[in-house]
CSV table of C-alpha atoms and ligand atoms in Angstrom, one decimal:
chain,number,residue,atom,x,y,z
A,36,UNK,CA,21.4,97.9,-90.6
A,37,UNK,CA,24.0,95.9,-92.5
A,38,UNK,CA,26.9,97.8,-90.7
A,39,UNK,CA,26.7,95.2,-88.0
A,40,UNK,CA,27.5,92.3,-90.3
A,41,UNK,CA,31.0,90.9,-89.7
A,42,UNK,CA,33.5,90.3,-92.4
A,43,UNK,CA,33.9,86.6,-93.2
A,44,UNK,CA,37.6,85.8,-93.4
A,45,UNK,CA,36.8,82.6,-95.5
A,46,UNK,CA,37.0,78.9,-94.8
A,47,UNK,CA,40.5,77.5,-94.1
A,48,UNK,CA,39.9,74.6,-96.5
A,49,UNK,CA,37.3,75.8,-99.1
A,50,UNK,CA,39.0,79.2,-99.2
A,51,UNK,CA,42.2,77.5,-100.3
A,52,UNK,CA,40.4,76.0,-103.3
A,53,UNK,CA,39.6,79.5,-104.5
A,54,UNK,CA,43.2,80.7,-104.1
A,55,UNK,CA,44.4,77.6,-105.9
A,56,UNK,CA,42.1,78.2,-108.8
A,57,UNK,CA,43.4,81.8,-109.2
A,58,UNK,CA,47.1,80.8,-109.0
A,59,UNK,CA,48.8,81.2,-112.4
A,60,UNK,CA,51.9,79.1,-111.4
A,61,UNK,CA,51.9,76.3,-114.1
A,62,UNK,CA,53.4,73.8,-111.5
A,63,UNK,CA,50.8,74.4,-108.9
A,64,UNK,CA,49.6,71.4,-106.9
A,65,UNK,CA,46.4,71.2,-104.9
A,66,UNK,CA,46.9,69.2,-101.7
A,67,UNK,CA,44.4,71.2,-99.7
A,68,UNK,CA,40.8,70.0,-99.8
A,69,UNK,CA,39.9,66.4,-99.1
A,70,UNK,CA,39.2,65.4,-102.7
A,71,UNK,CA,40.6,62.4,-104.5
A,72,UNK,CA,42.3,63.1,-107.9
A,73,UNK,CA,43.4,60.3,-110.1
A,74,UNK,CA,46.8,59.5,-111.5
A,75,UNK,CA,46.3,62.1,-114.3
A,76,UNK,CA,45.4,64.7,-111.7
A,77,UNK,CA,41.7,64.7,-112.6
A,78,UNK,CA,38.6,64.2,-110.5
A,79,UNK,CA,37.3,60.7,-111.5
A,80,UNK,CA,33.8,59.7,-112.4
A,81,UNK,CA,33.6,56.2,-111.1
A,82,UNK,CA,32.5,53.5,-113.7
A,83,UNK,CA,29.7,52.3,-111.4
A,84,UNK,CA,28.4,55.9,-111.3
A,85,UNK,CA,28.5,56.2,-115.1
A,86,UNK,CA,26.3,53.1,-115.3
A,87,UNK,CA,23.9,54.5,-112.7
A,88,UNK,CA,23.8,57.9,-114.6
A,89,UNK,CA,22.8,56.0,-117.8
A,90,UNK,CA,20.0,54.3,-115.9
A,91,UNK,CA,18.8,57.6,-114.7
A,92,UNK,CA,19.0,59.2,-118.2
A,93,UNK,CA,17.2,56.4,-120.0
A,94,UNK,CA,14.4,57.5,-120.0
A,95,UNK,CA,14.7,60.9,-118.4
A,96,UNK,CA,12.0,60.8,-115.8
A,97,UNK,CA,10.0,63.4,-113.9
A,98,UNK,CA,11.4,64.9,-110.7
A,99,UNK,CA,8.8,64.8,-108.0
A,100,UNK,CA,9.5,66.0,-104.4
A,101,UNK,CA,11.0,63.1,-102.6
A,102,UNK,CA,10.3,62.2,-98.9
A,103,UNK,CA,11.8,64.4,-96.2
A,104,UNK,CA,14.0,61.4,-95.2
A,105,UNK,CA,15.2,60.7,-98.8
A,106,UNK,CA,14.7,57.8,-101.1
A,107,UNK,CA,14.1,54.4,-99.5
A,108,UNK,CA,16.9,52.7,-101.5
A,109,UNK,CA,19.3,55.4,-100.5
A,110,UNK,CA,18.5,55.0,-96.8
A,111,UNK,CA,18.8,51.2,-97.1
A,112,UNK,CA,22.2,51.6,-98.7
A,113,UNK,CA,23.4,53.8,-95.8
A,114,UNK,CA,22.2,51.3,-93.3
A,115,UNK,CA,23.6,48.2,-94.9
A,116,UNK,CA,27.0,49.8,-95.5
A,117,UNK,CA,27.3,51.0,-92.0
A,118,UNK,CA,25.7,48.2,-89.9
A,119,UNK,CA,25.9,45.2,-92.3
A,120,UNK,CA,23.4,43.6,-94.6
A,121,UNK,CA,20.9,41.6,-92.4
A,122,UNK,CA,22.3,43.2,-89.2
A,123,UNK,CA,20.2,42.4,-86.1
A,124,UNK,CA,19.8,46.1,-85.2
A,125,UNK,CA,18.3,46.7,-88.7
A,126,UNK,CA,15.9,43.8,-88.4
A,127,UNK,CA,14.9,45.0,-85.0
A,128,UNK,CA,14.1,48.4,-86.7
A,129,UNK,CA,16.2,50.3,-84.1
A,130,UNK,CA,18.0,52.6,-86.5
A,131,UNK,CA,16.4,55.8,-87.7
A,132,UNK,CA,18.1,56.8,-91.0
A,133,UNK,CA,17.6,59.8,-93.2
A,134,UNK,CA,19.5,60.6,-96.4
A,135,UNK,CA,21.2,63.9,-95.9
A,136,UNK,CA,22.8,66.7,-97.9
A,137,UNK,CA,26.3,65.3,-97.7
A,138,UNK,CA,28.1,64.4,-94.5
A,139,UNK,CA,27.9,68.1,-93.6
A,140,UNK,CA,24.1,68.1,-93.8
A,141,UNK,CA,24.0,64.9,-91.7
A,142,UNK,CA,26.1,66.6,-89.0
A,143,UNK,CA,23.9,69.7,-89.1
A,144,UNK,CA,20.6,67.7,-88.7
A,145,UNK,CA,22.3,65.6,-85.9
A,146,UNK,CA,23.5,68.8,-84.2
A,147,UNK,CA,20.0,70.3,-84.3
A,148,UNK,CA,18.6,67.1,-82.8
A,149,UNK,CA,21.1,67.2,-80.0
A,150,UNK,CA,20.4,70.9,-79.3
A,151,UNK,CA,16.6,70.2,-79.1
A,152,UNK,CA,16.5,66.8,-77.3
A,153,UNK,CA,19.7,66.7,-75.3
A,154,UNK,CA,19.9,70.4,-74.3
A,155,UNK,CA,22.1,69.7,-71.2
A,156,UNK,CA,24.7,67.8,-73.3
A,157,UNK,CA,28.0,69.3,-74.3
A,158,UNK,CA,29.7,68.0,-77.4
A,159,UNK,CA,33.4,67.1,-77.5
A,160,UNK,CA,35.6,66.9,-80.6
A,161,UNK,CA,39.1,65.5,-81.0
A,162,UNK,CA,42.0,67.9,-80.7
A,163,UNK,CA,42.4,68.5,-83.6
A,164,UNK,CA,39.4,67.8,-85.7
A,165,UNK,CA,37.8,68.8,-89.0
A,166,UNK,CA,37.1,72.5,-88.3
A,167,UNK,CA,33.5,72.4,-89.5
A,168,UNK,CA,32.6,70.0,-86.7
A,169,UNK,CA,33.1,72.8,-84.3
A,170,UNK,CA,31.2,75.4,-86.5
A,171,UNK,CA,28.3,73.2,-87.2
A,172,UNK,CA,27.7,72.2,-83.6
A,173,UNK,CA,28.4,75.7,-82.1
A,174,UNK,CA,26.1,77.4,-84.6
A,175,UNK,CA,23.4,74.8,-83.7
A,176,UNK,CA,23.7,76.2,-80.1
A,177,UNK,CA,25.5,73.1,-78.8
A,178,UNK,CA,28.5,73.9,-76.6
A,179,UNK,CA,31.7,72.4,-78.0
A,180,UNK,CA,35.0,71.6,-76.3
A,181,UNK,CA,38.0,69.4,-77.2
A,182,UNK,CA,39.2,66.1,-75.9
A,183,UNK,CA,43.0,65.1,-76.1
A,184,UNK,CA,43.8,63.2,-79.2
A,185,UNK,CA,46.9,63.8,-81.3
A,186,UNK,CA,50.4,63.7,-79.8
A,187,UNK,CA,52.7,65.4,-82.3
A,188,UNK,CA,55.8,64.3,-80.6
A,189,UNK,CA,55.1,60.6,-81.0
A,190,UNK,CA,52.7,61.0,-84.0
A,191,UNK,CA,50.2,58.8,-82.2
A,192,UNK,CA,47.0,59.1,-80.2
A,193,UNK,CA,47.3,60.4,-76.6
A,194,UNK,CA,45.2,57.4,-75.7
A,195,UNK,CA,45.5,57.2,-71.9
A,196,UNK,CA,45.0,61.0,-71.6
A,197,UNK,CA,41.9,60.7,-73.9
A,198,UNK,CA,40.4,58.0,-71.8
A,199,UNK,CA,41.1,59.8,-68.5
A,200,UNK,CA,39.4,62.9,-70.0
A,201,UNK,CA,36.3,60.8,-71.0
A,202,UNK,CA,36.1,59.7,-67.4
A,203,UNK,CA,35.6,63.4,-66.3
A,204,UNK,CA,32.6,64.0,-68.6
A,205,UNK,CA,28.9,64.0,-67.7
A,206,UNK,CA,26.2,61.5,-68.6
A,207,UNK,CA,24.8,62.1,-72.1
A,208,UNK,CA,27.7,64.3,-73.2
A,209,UNK,CA,28.4,63.7,-76.9
A,210,UNK,CA,31.7,62.6,-78.4
A,211,UNK,CA,32.4,63.2,-82.0
A,212,UNK,CA,34.6,60.3,-83.1
A,213,UNK,CA,36.2,59.4,-86.5
A,214,UNK,CA,35.7,55.6,-87.1
A,215,UNK,CA,38.5,55.7,-89.7
A,216,UNK,CA,40.8,58.0,-91.6
A,217,UNK,CA,40.9,60.7,-88.9
A,218,UNK,CA,40.7,64.2,-90.3
A,219,UNK,CA,43.1,65.9,-90.2
A,220,UNK,CA,45.8,63.7,-88.6
A,221,UNK,CA,45.3,60.3,-90.4
A,222,UNK,CA,46.0,58.6,-87.1
A,223,UNK,CA,43.3,56.1,-86.1
A,224,UNK,CA,42.6,54.1,-83.0
A,225,UNK,CA,43.4,50.4,-83.2
A,226,UNK,CA,40.5,47.9,-82.7
A,227,UNK,CA,41.8,47.2,-79.2
A,228,UNK,CA,41.8,50.9,-78.4
A,229,UNK,CA,38.3,51.2,-79.7
A,230,UNK,CA,37.2,48.4,-77.5
A,231,UNK,CA,38.7,50.1,-74.4
A,232,UNK,CA,37.4,53.6,-75.4
A,233,UNK,CA,33.8,52.3,-76.0
A,234,UNK,CA,33.9,50.6,-72.6
A,235,UNK,CA,34.6,53.9,-70.9
A,236,UNK,CA,31.9,55.6,-73.1
A,237,UNK,CA,29.4,52.9,-71.9
A,238,UNK,CA,30.4,53.1,-68.3
A,239,UNK,CA,30.2,56.9,-68.2
A,240,UNK,CA,26.9,56.8,-70.3
A,241,UNK,CA,28.4,59.1,-73.0
A,242,UNK,CA,26.9,59.3,-76.5
A,243,UNK,CA,29.2,58.5,-79.4
A,244,UNK,CA,28.6,60.5,-82.6
A,245,UNK,CA,30.6,58.8,-85.3
A,246,UNK,CA,31.4,60.8,-88.4
A,247,UNK,CA,32.5,58.6,-91.2
A,248,UNK,CA,33.5,60.4,-94.4
A,249,UNK,CA,36.1,58.0,-95.8
A,250,UNK,CA,34.7,54.5,-95.6
A,251,UNK,CA,36.9,52.2,-97.7
A,252,UNK,CA,39.9,54.5,-97.8
A,253,UNK,CA,41.4,53.1,-94.6
A,254,UNK,CA,41.7,49.4,-94.4
A,255,UNK,CA,38.6,48.1,-96.1
A,256,UNK,CA,34.8,48.6,-96.1
A,257,UNK,CA,34.3,46.3,-93.1
A,258,UNK,CA,37.3,47.2,-90.9
A,259,UNK,CA,36.6,50.9,-91.4
A,260,UNK,CA,33.3,50.6,-89.6
A,261,UNK,CA,34.6,48.4,-86.8
A,262,UNK,CA,33.9,51.0,-84.1
A,263,UNK,CA,30.3,51.6,-85.4
A,264,UNK,CA,29.4,47.9,-85.3
A,265,UNK,CA,31.2,47.4,-82.0
A,266,UNK,CA,29.2,50.2,-80.4
A,267,UNK,CA,26.0,48.6,-81.8
A,268,UNK,CA,26.9,45.2,-80.4
A,269,UNK,CA,27.5,46.8,-77.0
A,270,UNK,CA,24.0,48.3,-77.1
A,271,UNK,CA,25.1,51.9,-77.0
A,272,UNK,CA,23.0,54.7,-78.3
A,273,UNK,CA,24.8,56.0,-81.3
A,274,UNK,CA,24.7,58.7,-84.0
A,275,UNK,CA,26.4,58.1,-87.3
A,276,UNK,CA,26.9,60.6,-90.0
A,277,UNK,CA,28.2,59.3,-93.3
A,278,UNK,CA,29.3,60.9,-96.6
A,279,UNK,CA,29.4,59.5,-100.1
A,280,UNK,CA,31.2,62.5,-101.4
A,281,UNK,CA,34.6,60.8,-101.4
A,282,UNK,CA,33.9,57.1,-101.8
A,283,UNK,CA,31.5,57.7,-104.7
A,284,UNK,CA,33.4,60.7,-106.0
A,285,UNK,CA,30.1,62.6,-105.9
A,286,UNK,CA,31.2,65.7,-104.1
A,287,UNK,CA,28.9,68.2,-105.8
A,288,UNK,CA,25.8,65.9,-105.5
A,289,UNK,CA,25.8,66.3,-101.7
A,290,UNK,CA,25.0,62.8,-100.7
A,291,UNK,CA,25.3,61.4,-97.2
A,292,UNK,CA,23.2,60.1,-94.4
A,293,UNK,CA,22.4,60.3,-90.7
A,294,UNK,CA,21.6,57.2,-88.7
A,295,UNK,CA,20.5,57.2,-85.0
A,296,UNK,CA,20.7,53.8,-83.2
A,297,UNK,CA,18.0,53.6,-80.5
A,298,UNK,CA,17.3,51.1,-77.7
A,299,UNK,CA,13.9,50.1,-79.2
A,300,UNK,CA,12.0,50.3,-82.5
A,301,UNK,CA,9.4,52.5,-80.8
A,302,UNK,CA,12.0,55.1,-79.9
A,303,UNK,CA,13.6,54.8,-83.3
A,304,UNK,CA,10.3,55.7,-84.8
A,305,UNK,CA,10.0,58.8,-82.6
A,306,UNK,CA,13.6,59.9,-83.4
A,307,UNK,CA,12.9,59.3,-87.1
A,308,UNK,CA,9.9,61.6,-86.9
A,309,UNK,CA,11.9,64.3,-85.3
A,310,UNK,CA,14.6,64.0,-87.9
A,311,UNK,CA,11.9,64.3,-90.6
A,312,UNK,CA,10.6,67.5,-88.9
A,313,UNK,CA,14.1,69.0,-88.6
A,314,UNK,CA,14.6,68.4,-92.3
A,315,UNK,CA,11.2,69.8,-93.2
A,316,UNK,CA,11.8,73.1,-91.4
A,317,UNK,CA,15.4,73.3,-92.7
A,318,UNK,CA,15.2,72.4,-96.4
A,319,UNK,CA,12.0,70.2,-96.8
A,320,UNK,CA,13.6,67.2,-98.5
A,321,UNK,CA,16.9,66.4,-100.1
A,322,UNK,CA,17.7,66.6,-103.8
A,323,UNK,CA,17.0,63.3,-105.6
A,324,UNK,CA,19.7,62.9,-108.2
A,325,UNK,CA,22.6,61.8,-105.9
A,326,UNK,CA,20.3,59.7,-103.9
A,327,UNK,CA,19.3,57.8,-107.0
A,328,UNK,CA,22.9,57.1,-107.9
A,329,UNK,CA,23.5,55.7,-104.4
A,330,UNK,CA,20.4,53.6,-104.6
A,331,UNK,CA,21.3,52.2,-108.0
A,332,UNK,CA,24.9,51.4,-107.2
A,333,UNK,CA,24.5,50.0,-103.8
A,334,UNK,CA,21.5,47.9,-104.4
A,335,UNK,CA,22.8,46.1,-107.4
A,336,UNK,CA,25.2,43.3,-106.5
A,337,UNK,CA,27.4,43.7,-109.6
A,338,UNK,CA,27.6,47.5,-109.4
A,339,UNK,CA,28.2,47.3,-105.7
A,340,UNK,CA,31.2,45.0,-106.2
A,341,UNK,CA,32.5,47.2,-109.0
A,342,UNK,CA,32.2,50.2,-106.6
A,343,UNK,CA,34.1,48.5,-103.8
A,344,UNK,CA,36.9,47.7,-106.3
A,345,UNK,CA,37.0,51.3,-107.5
A,346,UNK,CA,37.3,52.6,-103.9
A,347,UNK,CA,40.1,50.1,-103.2
A,348,UNK,CA,41.9,51.3,-106.4
A,349,UNK,CA,41.7,54.9,-105.0
A,350,UNK,CA,42.9,53.7,-101.6
A,351,UNK,CA,45.8,51.8,-103.1
A,352,UNK,CA,46.9,54.7,-105.2
A,353,UNK,CA,47.0,56.9,-102.2
A,354,UNK,CA,49.1,54.3,-100.3
A,355,UNK,CA,51.5,54.1,-103.2
A,356,UNK,CA,51.9,57.9,-103.2
A,357,UNK,CA,52.6,57.8,-99.4
A,358,UNK,CA,55.4,55.3,-100.0
A,359,UNK,CA,56.9,57.2,-102.9
A,360,UNK,CA,56.8,60.6,-101.1
A,361,UNK,CA,58.4,59.1,-98.1
A,362,UNK,CA,61.3,57.6,-100.1
A,363,UNK,CA,62.0,60.8,-102.0
A,364,UNK,CA,61.8,62.9,-98.8
A,365,UNK,CA,64.1,60.5,-96.9
A,366,UNK,CA,66.7,60.8,-99.7
A,367,UNK,CA,66.4,64.6,-99.8
A,368,UNK,CA,66.1,65.5,-96.1
A,369,UNK,CA,68.4,63.2,-94.2
A,370,UNK,CA,68.0,63.0,-90.5
A,371,UNK,CA,64.3,63.8,-90.5
A,372,UNK,CA,61.7,61.1,-89.8
A,373,UNK,CA,59.0,60.7,-92.5
A,374,UNK,CA,57.5,57.4,-91.1
A,375,UNK,CA,54.3,59.3,-90.5
A,376,UNK,CA,53.6,59.3,-94.2
A,377,UNK,CA,53.0,55.6,-94.2
A,378,UNK,CA,51.7,55.1,-90.7
A,379,UNK,CA,48.8,57.5,-91.2
A,380,UNK,CA,45.6,56.4,-92.9
A,381,UNK,CA,43.2,57.7,-95.5
A,382,UNK,CA,43.5,60.8,-97.6
A,383,UNK,CA,45.3,63.0,-95.2
A,384,UNK,CA,48.8,63.3,-93.7
A,385,UNK,CA,49.6,65.7,-90.9
A,386,UNK,CA,53.1,66.8,-92.0
A,387,UNK,CA,54.1,68.8,-88.9
A,388,UNK,CA,55.2,71.8,-91.1
A,389,UNK,CA,55.0,75.1,-89.4
A,390,UNK,CA,52.5,77.7,-90.7
A,391,UNK,CA,55.4,79.6,-92.2
A,392,UNK,CA,56.6,76.6,-94.1
A,393,UNK,CA,53.1,75.9,-95.3
A,394,UNK,CA,52.8,79.5,-96.5
A,395,UNK,CA,56.2,79.3,-98.3
A,396,UNK,CA,55.1,76.1,-100.0
A,397,UNK,CA,52.1,78.0,-101.4
A,398,UNK,CA,53.7,81.3,-102.3
A,399,UNK,CA,57.1,80.0,-103.6
A,400,UNK,CA,56.1,76.7,-105.1
A,401,UNK,CA,52.3,76.8,-105.6
A,402,UNK,CA,51.9,73.7,-103.4
A,403,UNK,CA,48.7,74.1,-101.4
A,404,UNK,CA,48.2,72.4,-98.0
A,405,UNK,CA,45.8,73.4,-95.2
A,406,UNK,CA,47.4,75.8,-92.7
A,407,UNK,CA,47.4,73.2,-89.9
A,408,UNK,CA,50.0,71.3,-92.1
A,409,UNK,CA,47.4,68.8,-93.4
A,410,UNK,CA,48.3,67.4,-96.8
A,411,UNK,CA,45.7,65.6,-99.0
A,412,UNK,CA,47.9,62.8,-100.3
A,413,UNK,CA,45.3,62.0,-102.9
A,414,UNK,CA,46.4,65.2,-104.8
A,415,UNK,CA,49.8,63.6,-105.6
A,416,UNK,CA,50.5,61.7,-108.8
A,417,UNK,CA,53.7,60.5,-110.6
A,418,UNK,CA,53.9,63.8,-112.5
A,419,UNK,CA,53.9,66.1,-109.5
A,420,UNK,CA,55.3,64.0,-106.6
A,421,UNK,CA,59.0,64.9,-107.2
A,422,UNK,CA,58.1,68.5,-107.5
A,423,UNK,CA,56.2,68.4,-104.2
A,424,UNK,CA,58.9,66.4,-102.5
A,425,UNK,CA,61.6,68.9,-103.6
A,426,UNK,CA,59.5,71.8,-102.6
A,427,UNK,CA,58.9,70.3,-99.2
A,428,UNK,CA,62.6,69.5,-98.8
A,429,UNK,CA,63.4,73.1,-99.7
A,430,UNK,CA,61.1,74.6,-97.1
A,431,UNK,CA,62.3,72.1,-94.5
A,432,UNK,CA,65.9,73.1,-95.0
A,433,UNK,CA,65.3,76.8,-94.4
B,673,LIG,N1,33.2,64.8,-92.1
B,673,LIG,C1,34.5,64.8,-92.3
B,673,LIG,C2,35.4,64.2,-91.3
B,673,LIG,C3,35.0,65.4,-93.4
B,673,LIG,O1,36.3,65.4,-93.6
B,673,LIG,C4,34.2,66.0,-94.4
B,673,LIG,C5,34.7,66.7,-95.5
B,673,LIG,C6,32.8,65.9,-94.1
B,673,LIG,C7,32.3,65.4,-93.0
B,673,LIG,C8,31.8,66.6,-95.0
B,673,LIG,O2,31.4,65.7,-96.0
B,673,LIG,P1,30.5,66.3,-97.3
B,673,LIG,O3,29.8,65.0,-97.7
B,673,LIG,O4,31.4,66.9,-98.2
B,673,LIG,O5,29.5,67.2,-96.7
B,673,LIG,N2,35.9,67.1,-95.6
B,673,LIG,C9,36.6,67.7,-96.7
B,673,LIG,C10,35.9,68.8,-97.4
B,673,LIG,C11,35.4,69.9,-96.6
B,673,LIG,O6,36.2,70.5,-95.8
B,673,LIG,O7,34.3,70.3,-96.8
B,673,LIG,C12,38.0,68.2,-96.1
B,673,LIG,O8,38.3,68.1,-94.9
B,673,LIG,O9,38.8,68.7,-96.9
C-alpha cells in the first residue's frame, strides 16, 4: 500500500538548512532560512527572554493542559501588539484571538476556518510569496492563485497592476498580505499605497488576511502594523496571523497567534468558538512554555521596553549589513546597481541572481541562499561579509 506514496523532494527553505549543516566548507555562510544571527554568527537568546525563563524556572511549576486558545496573557499580548493597548476594537471585544503554534500554525488554523466557513472563497497570494502560504492553504482545500506584486525590472511593487487585479476578484475572496518586511522580496507598500489598496479591498468586499512575521524589523513596532490598524479603522473584516519566532528569537518554541476581527462582539464569540474547535480537533491545545515567555515579557512594562530595544538592535544590525554589503559590491562589480540592498526592508533581500548563480554560490563558496535568489541579510556579520561580497562578485562576473 505504501507504493503509492510520493517522494518528498524537500522544502526549498528548510531543506537548505540540512544541506548547510552537512557542508564541510569552513567558510560556509547561511543566508537561507529567515533566522536572525548576531554579530558573532550565533542565534541570540534575548535578555528579556532570559529573565522570563528565570521566572519560569523559579520555582519549576506543574505543566497542566492549557486552554485550546492558549494562555490569556499570551493572547492579550498578541492583541495589544497588533491592535494597540486600549484599542477600541479590543474594548468592543470584536477580536477573536488564539495563541498558535508559530505563525505557520496560525495560518493553518486560519486556512481551515476559511475552508469551512467561506467555502466559495478563493485565496490570493502575492507573486512571489513565502512558499508555505501556498502549501498551507492548498492543503486545507482552499484554492490559491497569485496577484501581481513584484516588478523585478524596477525593484518595486506593480502597484497599479495589483489594484487592477483586485478589482477583478469576487466578494469574500481572501488576500494574503504582508504588512511589513515582505517575504521574499523585502519590498513593502508605502502607507499611501496601503490606504489605496485597502479602499479597493473595501469597495470589492474582499477579505484581507495579514501575515506578520517580522514586526519590529521594518521601521518600528507601530509603523509595521500600519496596514492592520488602518484596516481595523476602516471597519474591514480581517484575519491576522503573527509570529514571535523572529522578534523574540524563539524559533523552536513555536509561538504565534491568529486574530480575527469581526463586525460585532457576538460574531467574534462565535468565530472564537470555531477557532477553539479547529484547534481541538487538530492538536487540542498549544504547548505552554513559549506562551508563558510571551506572557511574561509582553505584560511587564520594563521587560517589554527591553524587548523593543533588543528588536531594534537586531533591526539596526541588519540595516548596517545592508549598507556594508552594498558598498563592497559596488566597489567590486562596477556598472551593476545594488540600491535594492538598502531599499528593501526586513531580513530579506531579493538579489536577482539566477538559479545557476545561486547554485554556484553554494557549491563553490558554501554561501547558501534560497533558490529564488532570496538572501537572509541577518546571516551576515563583519567576519563573513567580505567573503560573501567577493563570492557574489565572482558569480556575477561569470
Ligand atoms: N509567515 C511568514 C511571512 C514567514 O516568513 C514565516 C517564516 C512564517 C509565517 C512562519 O513563522 P513561524 O512562526 O516560524 O511558524 N519564514 C521563515 C522560516 C520558514 O520558512 O519556515 C523563512 O521564510 O525563512
